[in-house]
PDB file of C-alpha atoms in Angstrom:
ATOM      1  CA  MET U 284      42.124 -34.180 -12.463  1.00  0.00           C
ATOM      2  CA  PRO U 285      44.908 -31.733 -14.344  1.00  0.00           C
ATOM      3  CA  PRO U 286      43.499 -28.064 -13.660  1.00  0.00           C
ATOM      4  CA  ILE U 287      42.961 -28.192 -17.417  1.00  0.00           C
ATOM      5  CA  PHE U 288      40.161 -30.481 -17.799  1.00  0.00           C
ATOM      6  CA  GLU U 289      38.878 -29.507 -14.349  1.00  0.00           C
ATOM      7  CA  GLU U 290      36.147 -26.867 -15.602  1.00  0.00           C
ATOM      8  CA  GLU U 291      33.722 -26.680 -18.428  1.00  0.00           C
ATOM      9  CA  THR U 292      34.276 -23.953 -19.895  1.00  0.00           C
ATOM     10  CA  ASP U 293      30.838 -21.276 -20.257  1.00  0.00           C
ATOM     11  CA  ARG U 294      33.196 -19.359 -22.815  1.00  0.00           C
ATOM     12  CA  LYS U 295      31.565 -18.467 -26.317  1.00  0.00           C
ATOM     13  CA  ILE U 296      33.275 -16.702 -29.365  1.00  0.00           C
ATOM     14  CA  SER U 297      31.826 -15.389 -32.881  1.00  0.00           C
ATOM     15  CA  ILE U 298      33.468 -14.560 -35.537  1.00  0.00           C
ATOM     16  CA  ILE U 299      32.240 -12.547 -37.847  1.00  0.00           C
ATOM     17  CA  VAL U 300      33.521 -13.441 -41.626  1.00  0.00           C
ATOM     18  CA  SER U 301      33.348 -10.408 -43.788  1.00  0.00           C
ATOM     19  CA  LYS U 302      35.512 -11.446 -46.790  1.00  0.00           C
ATOM     20  CA  GLY U 303      36.509 -14.027 -48.909  1.00  0.00           C
ATOM     21  CA  THR U 304      39.362 -14.815 -49.673  1.00  0.00           C
ATOM     22  CA  LEU U 305      40.731 -18.025 -49.111  1.00  0.00           C
ATOM     23  CA  ASP U 306      43.789 -16.211 -46.423  1.00  0.00           C
ATOM     24  CA  TRP U 307      40.975 -14.293 -44.448  1.00  0.00           C
ATOM     25  CA  VAL U 308      38.383 -17.255 -44.377  1.00  0.00           C
ATOM     26  CA  THR U 309      41.281 -19.916 -43.599  1.00  0.00           C
ATOM     27  CA  ALA U 310      42.397 -17.035 -40.740  1.00  0.00           C
ATOM     28  CA  ALA U 311      39.066 -17.129 -39.445  1.00  0.00           C
ATOM     29  CA  PHE U 312      38.367 -21.086 -39.280  1.00  0.00           C
ATOM     30  CA  VAL U 313      41.864 -22.048 -37.729  1.00  0.00           C
ATOM     31  CA  ILE U 314      40.730 -19.684 -35.056  1.00  0.00           C
ATOM     32  CA  GLY U 315      37.352 -20.936 -35.157  1.00  0.00           C
ATOM     33  CA  ASN U 316      39.008 -24.918 -34.863  1.00  0.00           C
ATOM     34  CA  ALA U 317      40.590 -24.194 -31.850  1.00  0.00           C
ATOM     35  CA  ALA U 318      37.706 -22.299 -30.341  1.00  0.00           C
ATOM     36  CA  VAL U 319      35.468 -25.806 -30.906  1.00  0.00           C
ATOM     37  CA  SER U 320      38.860 -27.837 -29.841  1.00  0.00           C
ATOM     38  CA  GLU U 321      38.745 -26.221 -26.304  1.00  0.00           C
ATOM     39  CA  GLY U 322      35.157 -26.916 -26.394  1.00  0.00           C
ATOM     40  CA  ILE U 323      34.114 -23.026 -26.946  1.00  0.00           C
ATOM     41  CA  GLU U 324      30.993 -22.040 -28.020  1.00  0.00           C
ATOM     42  CA  LEU U 325      31.246 -20.750 -31.525  1.00  0.00           C
ATOM     43  CA  HIS U 326      28.796 -19.069 -33.721  1.00  0.00           C
ATOM     44  CA  VAL U 327      30.366 -18.033 -37.212  1.00  0.00           C
ATOM     45  CA  PHE U 328      28.643 -15.116 -39.062  1.00  0.00           C
ATOM     46  CA  PHE U 329      29.524 -14.744 -42.652  1.00  0.00           C
ATOM     47  CA  THR U 330      28.470 -11.158 -44.028  1.00  0.00           C
ATOM     48  CA  PHE U 331      29.030  -9.500 -47.301  1.00  0.00           C
ATOM     49  CA  TYR U 332      31.852 -10.928 -49.316  1.00  0.00           C
ATOM     50  CA  GLY U 333      32.584 -13.581 -46.755  1.00  0.00           C
ATOM     51  CA  MET U 334      29.461 -15.136 -47.732  1.00  0.00           C
ATOM     52  CA  ASP U 335      31.668 -16.682 -50.371  1.00  0.00           C
ATOM     53  CA  ALA U 336      32.511 -19.186 -47.915  1.00  0.00           C
ATOM     54  CA  VAL U 337      29.435 -20.665 -47.650  1.00  0.00           C
ATOM     55  CA  ILE U 338      28.363 -21.003 -50.738  1.00  0.00           C
ATOM     56  CA  LYS U 339      28.033 -24.200 -52.526  1.00  0.00           C
ATOM     57  CA  LYS U 340      29.292 -22.985 -55.847  1.00  0.00           C
ATOM     58  CA  LYS U 341      32.223 -20.800 -54.744  1.00  0.00           C
ATOM     59  CA  MET U 342      33.448 -22.384 -51.526  1.00  0.00           C
ATOM     60  CA  ASP U 343      36.199 -24.227 -52.762  1.00  0.00           C
ATOM     61  CA  HIS U 344      37.182 -21.774 -55.352  1.00  0.00           C
ATOM     62  CA  LEU U 345      38.175 -18.831 -52.759  1.00  0.00           C
ATOM     63  CA  LYS U 346      41.276 -16.858 -54.220  1.00  0.00           C
ATOM     64  CA  VAL U 347      43.851 -14.805 -53.017  1.00  0.00           C
ATOM     65  CA  THR U 348      45.454 -11.817 -54.848  1.00  0.00           C
ATOM     66  CA  PRO U 349      48.592 -10.318 -54.397  1.00  0.00           C
ATOM     67  CA  VAL U 350      46.644  -7.207 -55.674  1.00  0.00           C
ATOM     68  CA  ALA U 351      46.887  -4.063 -52.969  1.00  0.00           C
ATOM     69  CA  ASN U 352      48.832  -6.939 -50.453  1.00  0.00           C
ATOM     70  CA  PRO U 353      51.782  -5.679 -50.071  1.00  0.00           C
ATOM     71  CA  SER U 354      52.943  -8.663 -47.862  1.00  0.00           C
ATOM     72  CA  MET U 355      53.320 -11.072 -51.004  1.00  0.00           C
ATOM     73  CA  GLY U 356      55.911  -8.490 -51.977  1.00  0.00           C
ATOM     74  CA  MET U 357      54.726  -8.457 -55.387  1.00  0.00           C
ATOM     75  CA  PRO U 358      54.412  -4.987 -57.315  1.00  0.00           C
ATOM     76  CA  ASN U 359      50.932  -4.453 -57.928  1.00  0.00           C
ATOM     77  CA  LEU U 360      51.641  -3.676 -62.015  1.00  0.00           C
ATOM     78  CA  VAL U 361      52.533  -7.319 -61.804  1.00  0.00           C
ATOM     79  CA  GLY U 362      49.582  -8.680 -59.769  1.00  0.00           C
ATOM     80  CA  VAL U 363      47.066  -7.357 -61.998  1.00  0.00           C
ATOM     81  CA  LEU U 364      48.079  -9.514 -65.011  1.00  0.00           C
ATOM     82  CA  PRO U 365      46.477 -12.576 -66.245  1.00  0.00           C
ATOM     83  CA  GLY U 366      46.866 -16.137 -64.163  1.00  0.00           C
ATOM     84  CA  VAL U 367      48.503 -14.173 -61.435  1.00  0.00           C
ATOM     85  CA  THR U 368      45.814 -14.361 -58.570  1.00  0.00           C
ATOM     86  CA  ALA U 369      45.706 -17.876 -59.779  1.00  0.00           C
ATOM     87  CA  MET U 370      49.013 -18.785 -59.620  1.00  0.00           C
ATOM     88  CA  ALA U 371      49.340 -17.284 -55.927  1.00  0.00           C
ATOM     89  CA  THR U 372      46.165 -19.337 -55.476  1.00  0.00           C
ATOM     90  CA  ALA U 373      47.898 -22.313 -55.916  1.00  0.00           C
ATOM     91  CA  MET U 374      50.964 -21.653 -54.563  1.00  0.00           C
ATOM     92  CA  MET U 375      49.097 -20.623 -50.970  1.00  0.00           C
ATOM     93  CA  LYS U 376      47.021 -23.690 -50.876  1.00  0.00           C
ATOM     94  CA  LYS U 377      49.970 -25.769 -51.696  1.00  0.00           C
ATOM     95  CA  GLN U 378      51.418 -24.275 -48.213  1.00  0.00           C
ATOM     96  CA  MET U 379      48.253 -24.341 -46.695  1.00  0.00           C
ATOM     97  CA  ALA U 380      47.957 -27.886 -47.596  1.00  0.00           C
ATOM     98  CA  GLU U 381      51.847 -28.641 -45.746  1.00  0.00           C
ATOM     99  CA  GLN U 382      50.718 -27.104 -42.731  1.00  0.00           C
ATOM    100  CA  GLY U 383      47.636 -29.480 -42.834  1.00  0.00           C
ATOM    101  CA  VAL U 384      44.689 -27.335 -43.466  1.00  0.00           C
ATOM    102  CA  PRO U 385      42.307 -28.677 -45.142  1.00  0.00           C
ATOM    103  CA  PRO U 386      40.546 -27.261 -48.400  1.00  0.00           C
ATOM    104  CA  THR U 387      37.755 -24.736 -47.276  1.00  0.00           C
ATOM    105  CA  LYS U 388      34.649 -27.115 -47.700  1.00  0.00           C
ATOM    106  CA  GLU U 389      36.503 -30.144 -45.933  1.00  0.00           C
ATOM    107  CA  PHE U 390      37.775 -27.354 -42.822  1.00  0.00           C
ATOM    108  CA  ILE U 391      34.242 -25.871 -42.237  1.00  0.00           C
ATOM    109  CA  GLN U 392      32.330 -29.032 -41.863  1.00  0.00           C
ATOM    110  CA  MET U 393      35.313 -30.151 -39.493  1.00  0.00           C
ATOM    111  CA  VAL U 394      34.858 -26.796 -37.586  1.00  0.00           C
ATOM    112  CA  ALA U 395      30.421 -27.714 -37.929  1.00  0.00           C
ATOM    113  CA  ASP U 396      31.333 -31.584 -37.234  1.00  0.00           C
ATOM    114  CA  ALA U 397      32.578 -30.465 -34.109  1.00  0.00           C
ATOM    115  CA  GLY U 398      29.694 -28.239 -32.889  1.00  0.00           C
ATOM    116  CA  ALA U 399      30.264 -24.580 -34.431  1.00  0.00           C
ATOM    117  CA  HIS U 400      26.887 -23.095 -35.603  1.00  0.00           C
ATOM    118  CA  LEU U 401      26.949 -21.666 -38.941  1.00  0.00           C
ATOM    119  CA  HIS U 402      24.333 -18.900 -39.529  1.00  0.00           C
ATOM    120  CA  VAL U 403      24.361 -16.041 -42.811  1.00  0.00           C
ATOM    121  CA  CYS U 404      23.590 -11.899 -42.868  1.00  0.00           C
ATOM    122  CA  ARG U 405      20.023 -11.500 -43.793  1.00  0.00           C
ATOM    123  CA  MET U 406      20.989  -8.422 -45.694  1.00  0.00           C
ATOM    124  CA  THR U 407      23.504  -9.946 -47.749  1.00  0.00           C
ATOM    125  CA  PHE U 408      21.769 -12.595 -48.628  1.00  0.00           C
ATOM    126  CA  ASP U 409      18.616 -10.683 -50.084  1.00  0.00           C
ATOM    127  CA  MET U 410      21.303  -8.139 -51.702  1.00  0.00           C
ATOM    128  CA  PHE U 411      23.395 -11.202 -53.684  1.00  0.00           C
ATOM    129  CA  GLY U 412      19.857 -12.430 -54.439  1.00  0.00           C
ATOM    130  CA  LEU U 413      20.425 -16.216 -52.781  1.00  0.00           C
ATOM    131  CA  THR U 414      18.529 -18.806 -51.942  1.00  0.00           C
ATOM    132  CA  LYS U 415      19.173 -21.640 -49.229  1.00  0.00           C
ATOM    133  CA  ASP U 416      19.666 -23.768 -52.046  1.00  0.00           C
ATOM    134  CA  ASP U 417      22.906 -22.087 -52.768  1.00  0.00           C
ATOM    135  CA  LEU U 418      24.329 -22.101 -48.690  1.00  0.00           C
ATOM    136  CA  TYR U 419      26.266 -25.118 -47.522  1.00  0.00           C
ATOM    137  CA  GLU U 420      23.563 -27.468 -45.897  1.00  0.00           C
ATOM    138  CA  GLU U 421      25.503 -26.587 -42.294  1.00  0.00           C
ATOM    139  CA  VAL U 422      24.654 -23.161 -42.504  1.00  0.00           C
ATOM    140  CA  GLU U 423      22.125 -23.216 -39.799  1.00  0.00           C
ATOM    141  CA  ASP U 424      20.061 -20.204 -40.354  1.00  0.00           C
ATOM    142  CA  VAL U 425      20.026 -16.738 -42.317  1.00  0.00           C
ATOM    143  CA  LEU U 426      19.989 -13.787 -39.414  1.00  0.00           C
ATOM    144  CA  SER U 427      19.380 -10.158 -39.267  1.00  0.00           C
ATOM    145  CA  ALA U 428      21.895  -8.346 -37.459  1.00  0.00           C
ATOM    146  CA  SER U 429      20.517  -7.376 -34.456  1.00  0.00           C
ATOM    147  CA  ASP U 430      19.558 -11.427 -34.191  1.00  0.00           C
ATOM    148  CA  PHE U 431      23.275 -12.110 -34.628  1.00  0.00           C
ATOM    149  CA  LEU U 432      23.740  -9.559 -31.507  1.00  0.00           C
ATOM    150  CA  GLU U 433      22.116 -11.733 -29.762  1.00  0.00           C
ATOM    151  CA  LEU U 434      23.290 -14.619 -29.933  1.00  0.00           C
ATOM    152  CA  ALA U 435      27.175 -13.205 -29.506  1.00  0.00           C
ATOM    153  CA  GLU U 436      25.586 -11.371 -26.549  1.00  0.00           C
ATOM    154  CA  GLY U 437      28.023 -12.288 -23.281  1.00  0.00           C
ATOM    155  CA  GLY U 438      30.928 -13.428 -25.230  1.00  0.00           C
ATOM    156  CA  GLN U 439      33.574 -12.698 -27.593  1.00  0.00           C
ATOM    157  CA  ILE U 440      33.256 -11.193 -31.078  1.00  0.00           C
ATOM    158  CA  ILE U 441      35.907 -11.296 -33.520  1.00  0.00           C
ATOM    159  CA  PHE U 442      35.286  -9.285 -37.151  1.00  0.00           C
ATOM    160  CA  ILE U 443      37.892 -10.612 -39.755  1.00  0.00           C
TER     161      ILE U 443
ATOM    162  CA  MET B1113      58.973 -31.118 -12.603  1.00  0.00           C
ATOM    163  CA  ALA B1114      56.256 -32.451 -10.754  1.00  0.00           C
ATOM    164  CA  THR B1115      55.447 -35.954 -10.081  1.00  0.00           C
ATOM    165  CA  GLU B1116      52.622 -37.820  -9.717  1.00  0.00           C
ATOM    166  CA  LEU B1117      51.197 -41.344  -8.639  1.00  0.00           C
ATOM    167  CA  ILE B1118      50.066 -43.149 -11.598  1.00  0.00           C
ATOM    168  CA  ALA B1119      49.092 -46.723 -11.910  1.00  0.00           C
ATOM    169  CA  GLY B1120      51.090 -47.086  -8.652  1.00  0.00           C
ATOM    170  CA  ARG B1121      54.464 -45.268 -10.514  1.00  0.00           C
ATOM    171  CA  GLU B1122      55.683 -42.298 -10.454  1.00  0.00           C
ATOM    172  CA  ILE B1123      55.239 -40.068 -13.748  1.00  0.00           C
ATOM    173  CA  THR B1124      57.049 -37.170 -14.281  1.00  0.00           C
ATOM    174  CA  VAL B1125      54.520 -34.237 -15.650  1.00  0.00           C
ATOM    175  CA  ASP B1126      54.816 -31.159 -16.775  1.00  0.00           C
ATOM    176  CA  GLU B1127      52.880 -27.810 -15.066  1.00  0.00           C
ATOM    177  CA  GLU B1128      49.724 -28.930 -16.575  1.00  0.00           C
ATOM    178  CA  GLY B1129      49.976 -32.466 -15.946  1.00  0.00           C
ATOM    179  CA  PHE B1130      51.051 -33.822 -19.395  1.00  0.00           C
ATOM    180  CA  PHE B1131      53.702 -36.509 -19.241  1.00  0.00           C
ATOM    181  CA  ALA B1132      56.944 -34.970 -19.447  1.00  0.00           C
ATOM    182  CA  ASP B1133      58.526 -38.069 -20.862  1.00  0.00           C
ATOM    183  CA  PRO B1134      56.089 -40.599 -22.896  1.00  0.00           C
ATOM    184  CA  SER B1135      57.986 -43.546 -22.706  1.00  0.00           C
ATOM    185  CA  GLN B1136      57.136 -43.695 -18.448  1.00  0.00           C
ATOM    186  CA  TRP B1137      53.736 -44.396 -20.236  1.00  0.00           C
ATOM    187  CA  SER B1138      52.300 -47.847 -20.751  1.00  0.00           C
ATOM    188  CA  GLU B1139      48.839 -49.121 -21.618  1.00  0.00           C
ATOM    189  CA  ASP B1140      47.959 -50.342 -18.024  1.00  0.00           C
ATOM    190  CA  MET B1141      47.886 -46.598 -17.106  1.00  0.00           C
ATOM    191  CA  ALA B1142      45.177 -45.322 -19.826  1.00  0.00           C
ATOM    192  CA  GLU B1143      42.118 -46.380 -17.862  1.00  0.00           C
ATOM    193  CA  GLU B1144      43.042 -44.483 -14.343  1.00  0.00           C
ATOM    194  CA  LEU B1145      44.140 -41.364 -16.652  1.00  0.00           C
ATOM    195  CA  ALA B1146      40.689 -41.511 -18.451  1.00  0.00           C
ATOM    196  CA  LYS B1147      38.894 -41.482 -15.290  1.00  0.00           C
ATOM    197  CA  ALA B1148      40.845 -38.683 -14.055  1.00  0.00           C
ATOM    198  CA  ILE B1149      39.703 -36.911 -17.073  1.00  0.00           C
ATOM    199  CA  GLY B1150      35.679 -37.818 -16.581  1.00  0.00           C
ATOM    200  CA  ILE B1151      35.937 -40.831 -19.159  1.00  0.00           C
ATOM    201  CA  ASP B1152      34.797 -43.635 -17.455  1.00  0.00           C
ATOM    202  CA  GLU B1153      35.322 -46.379 -20.097  1.00  0.00           C
ATOM    203  CA  LEU B1154      37.771 -47.048 -22.766  1.00  0.00           C
ATOM    204  CA  THR B1155      36.196 -48.584 -25.455  1.00  0.00           C
ATOM    205  CA  GLU B1156      37.360 -50.280 -28.727  1.00  0.00           C
ATOM    206  CA  ASP B1157      37.282 -46.859 -30.469  1.00  0.00           C
ATOM    207  CA  HIS B1158      39.088 -44.893 -27.692  1.00  0.00           C
ATOM    208  CA  TRP B1159      41.747 -47.460 -27.969  1.00  0.00           C
ATOM    209  CA  LYS B1160      41.926 -47.444 -31.834  1.00  0.00           C
ATOM    210  CA  VAL B1161      42.879 -43.553 -31.569  1.00  0.00           C
ATOM    211  CA  ILE B1162      45.272 -43.968 -28.289  1.00  0.00           C
ATOM    212  CA  ARG B1163      47.194 -46.535 -30.253  1.00  0.00           C
ATOM    213  CA  PHE B1164      47.794 -44.475 -33.332  1.00  0.00           C
ATOM    214  CA  LEU B1165      48.433 -41.493 -31.468  1.00  0.00           C
ATOM    215  CA  ARG B1166      51.243 -43.818 -29.587  1.00  0.00           C
ATOM    216  CA  LYS B1167      52.434 -45.235 -32.761  1.00  0.00           C
ATOM    217  CA  ASP B1168      52.530 -41.945 -34.804  1.00  0.00           C
ATOM    218  CA  PHE B1169      54.252 -40.188 -32.068  1.00  0.00           C
ATOM    219  CA  GLU B1170      56.927 -42.558 -32.196  1.00  0.00           C
ATOM    220  CA  GLU B1171      57.012 -42.310 -36.072  1.00  0.00           C
ATOM    221  CA  THR B1172      57.130 -38.343 -36.286  1.00  0.00           C
ATOM    222  CA  GLY B1173      57.848 -37.139 -32.777  1.00  0.00           C
ATOM    223  CA  GLU B1174      55.198 -34.947 -32.373  1.00  0.00           C
ATOM    224  CA  THR B1175      51.427 -35.808 -31.124  1.00  0.00           C
ATOM    225  CA  ALA B1176      48.795 -36.273 -34.039  1.00  0.00           C
ATOM    226  CA  THR B1177      45.857 -32.980 -34.678  1.00  0.00           C
ATOM    227  CA  ILE B1178      42.603 -34.223 -34.674  1.00  0.00           C
ATOM    228  CA  ARG B1179      42.553 -34.012 -38.217  1.00  0.00           C
ATOM    229  CA  ARG B1180      45.275 -36.216 -38.588  1.00  0.00           C
ATOM    230  CA  VAL B1181      44.116 -38.509 -36.107  1.00  0.00           C
ATOM    231  CA  SER B1182      40.283 -38.881 -38.030  1.00  0.00           C
ATOM    232  CA  THR B1183      42.152 -38.093 -41.399  1.00  0.00           C
ATOM    233  CA  MET B1184      44.531 -41.651 -40.623  1.00  0.00           C
ATOM    234  CA  THR B1185      41.918 -43.727 -38.110  1.00  0.00           C
ATOM    235  CA  GLY B1186      38.620 -43.288 -40.184  1.00  0.00           C
ATOM    236  CA  ILE B1187      37.163 -41.872 -36.893  1.00  0.00           C
ATOM    237  CA  SER B1188      35.171 -38.983 -37.939  1.00  0.00           C
ATOM    238  CA  THR B1189      35.768 -35.379 -36.404  1.00  0.00           C
ATOM    239  CA  LYS B1190      32.252 -35.519 -34.852  1.00  0.00           C
ATOM    240  CA  GLN B1191      33.127 -39.482 -33.210  1.00  0.00           C
ATOM    241  CA  LEU B1192      36.206 -38.014 -31.859  1.00  0.00           C
ATOM    242  CA  TYR B1193      34.318 -35.217 -30.281  1.00  0.00           C
ATOM    243  CA  GLN B1194      32.247 -38.060 -28.699  1.00  0.00           C
ATOM    244  CA  LEU B1195      34.556 -40.296 -27.983  1.00  0.00           C
ATOM    245  CA  PHE B1196      36.884 -37.069 -25.987  1.00  0.00           C
ATOM    246  CA  PRO B1197      34.307 -34.340 -25.305  1.00  0.00           C
ATOM    247  CA  LYS B1198      35.108 -30.663 -25.225  1.00  0.00           C
ATOM    248  CA  LYS B1199      38.878 -30.799 -25.376  1.00  0.00           C
ATOM    249  CA  PRO B1200      39.391 -33.989 -28.038  1.00  0.00           C
ATOM    250  CA  ALA B1201      42.460 -32.832 -28.790  1.00  0.00           C
ATOM    251  CA  LYS B1202      44.430 -32.359 -24.951  1.00  0.00           C
ATOM    252  CA  LYS B1203      42.005 -35.256 -23.643  1.00  0.00           C
ATOM    253  CA  MET B1204      43.520 -37.937 -26.076  1.00  0.00           C
ATOM    254  CA  ALA B1205      47.202 -37.040 -25.325  1.00  0.00           C
ATOM    255  CA  TYR B1206      46.653 -37.128 -21.564  1.00  0.00           C
ATOM    256  CA  ILE B1207      45.568 -40.518 -21.804  1.00  0.00           C
ATOM    257  CA  ALA B1208      48.032 -41.419 -24.416  1.00  0.00           C
ATOM    258  CA  GLY B1209      50.528 -40.454 -22.078  1.00  0.00           C
ATOM    259  CA  LEU B1210      51.711 -37.441 -24.621  1.00  0.00           C
ATOM    260  CA  PRO B1211      52.591 -34.237 -24.660  1.00  0.00           C
ATOM    261  CA  LYS B1212      49.412 -31.985 -25.735  1.00  0.00           C
ATOM    262  CA  PRO B1213      49.652 -31.213 -29.575  1.00  0.00           C
ATOM    263  CA  THR B1214      51.030 -28.210 -30.776  1.00  0.00           C
ATOM    264  CA  GLY B1215      49.674 -27.904 -34.418  1.00  0.00           C
ATOM    265  CA  CYS B1216      47.020 -25.527 -35.454  1.00  0.00           C
ATOM    266  CA  VAL B1217      44.586 -27.683 -37.444  1.00  0.00           C
TER     267      VAL B1217
END
C-alpha cells in the first residue's frame, strides 16, 4: 500500500473561530476542510463574533471591510464611505467563487458532512441572548471554554 | 522515477505512489488499485466518480477536488466520504490513476 494511505491518522485539530468576517471565517474552513479530507478529527469552536458564522440569519451575509485593513490598499477614509464594505464583500465573494470556494453556509455544511464537529461558546451564546433555534442545525452543542479544552486535549489548536 | 507492477504492467509512479503518467491507466487496473488502499469492492457509485475524474482530467488537465466531484456528479460529500473513507480526494485520484488534486477546496 502506498505509504500515504497506510496508517489511519490519530491527529486531531481544533479551530477556534473568533471573528465573523468573511475572510477569517473562510480561512478557518479552508483549513478545516483540508483537515477532514486528510482523515483528521476536526472540532470547530465558535466564539465572540465568530459565532456569526453559525447564526442562521447571519451566516450567509458575512462581510469583509477595507477599514483598518492595510492589505486591501484602500485609504481608511475611503473605506468608511457608505457602500464600500458591500462592494469589497461582493468583490471578495466573486474572487473566492472563482477559486471554487462555496458560500459560507454551503462550505460549513460540506465540512460538517465530512464529519467535523461544530461547537459554540457558552458565554457568547448567553451574552448575545441566543437560543438553539438561532443556530445552524449542524452545531452539536453549546460548550464552556473548559469543556472545549477537554475536547481539544492531545490535538492541535488553531486560533483564528 | 520509480515503477510499480500494477495489473501485470510496469507503471511509473511518483514518490507518493500516484500515477506519474495518467495515460498508463486503464479501467481494468482500478479494482487492484482500490484493493491496495483498502477498498474491497468498486460499486456503481465508485465507478461514476472514477469515470467523471478521468473525463474531467482529460478536459481540464487537473484532478477534480471533492467539491467539484460532488457538484458535477450529484454524489453528496457525505457519500464520497463513505465511498472513499478518510481521504476521499486522494483515494479517488489514486484509483483513477491521476495525480493527487492540488486545489484546496
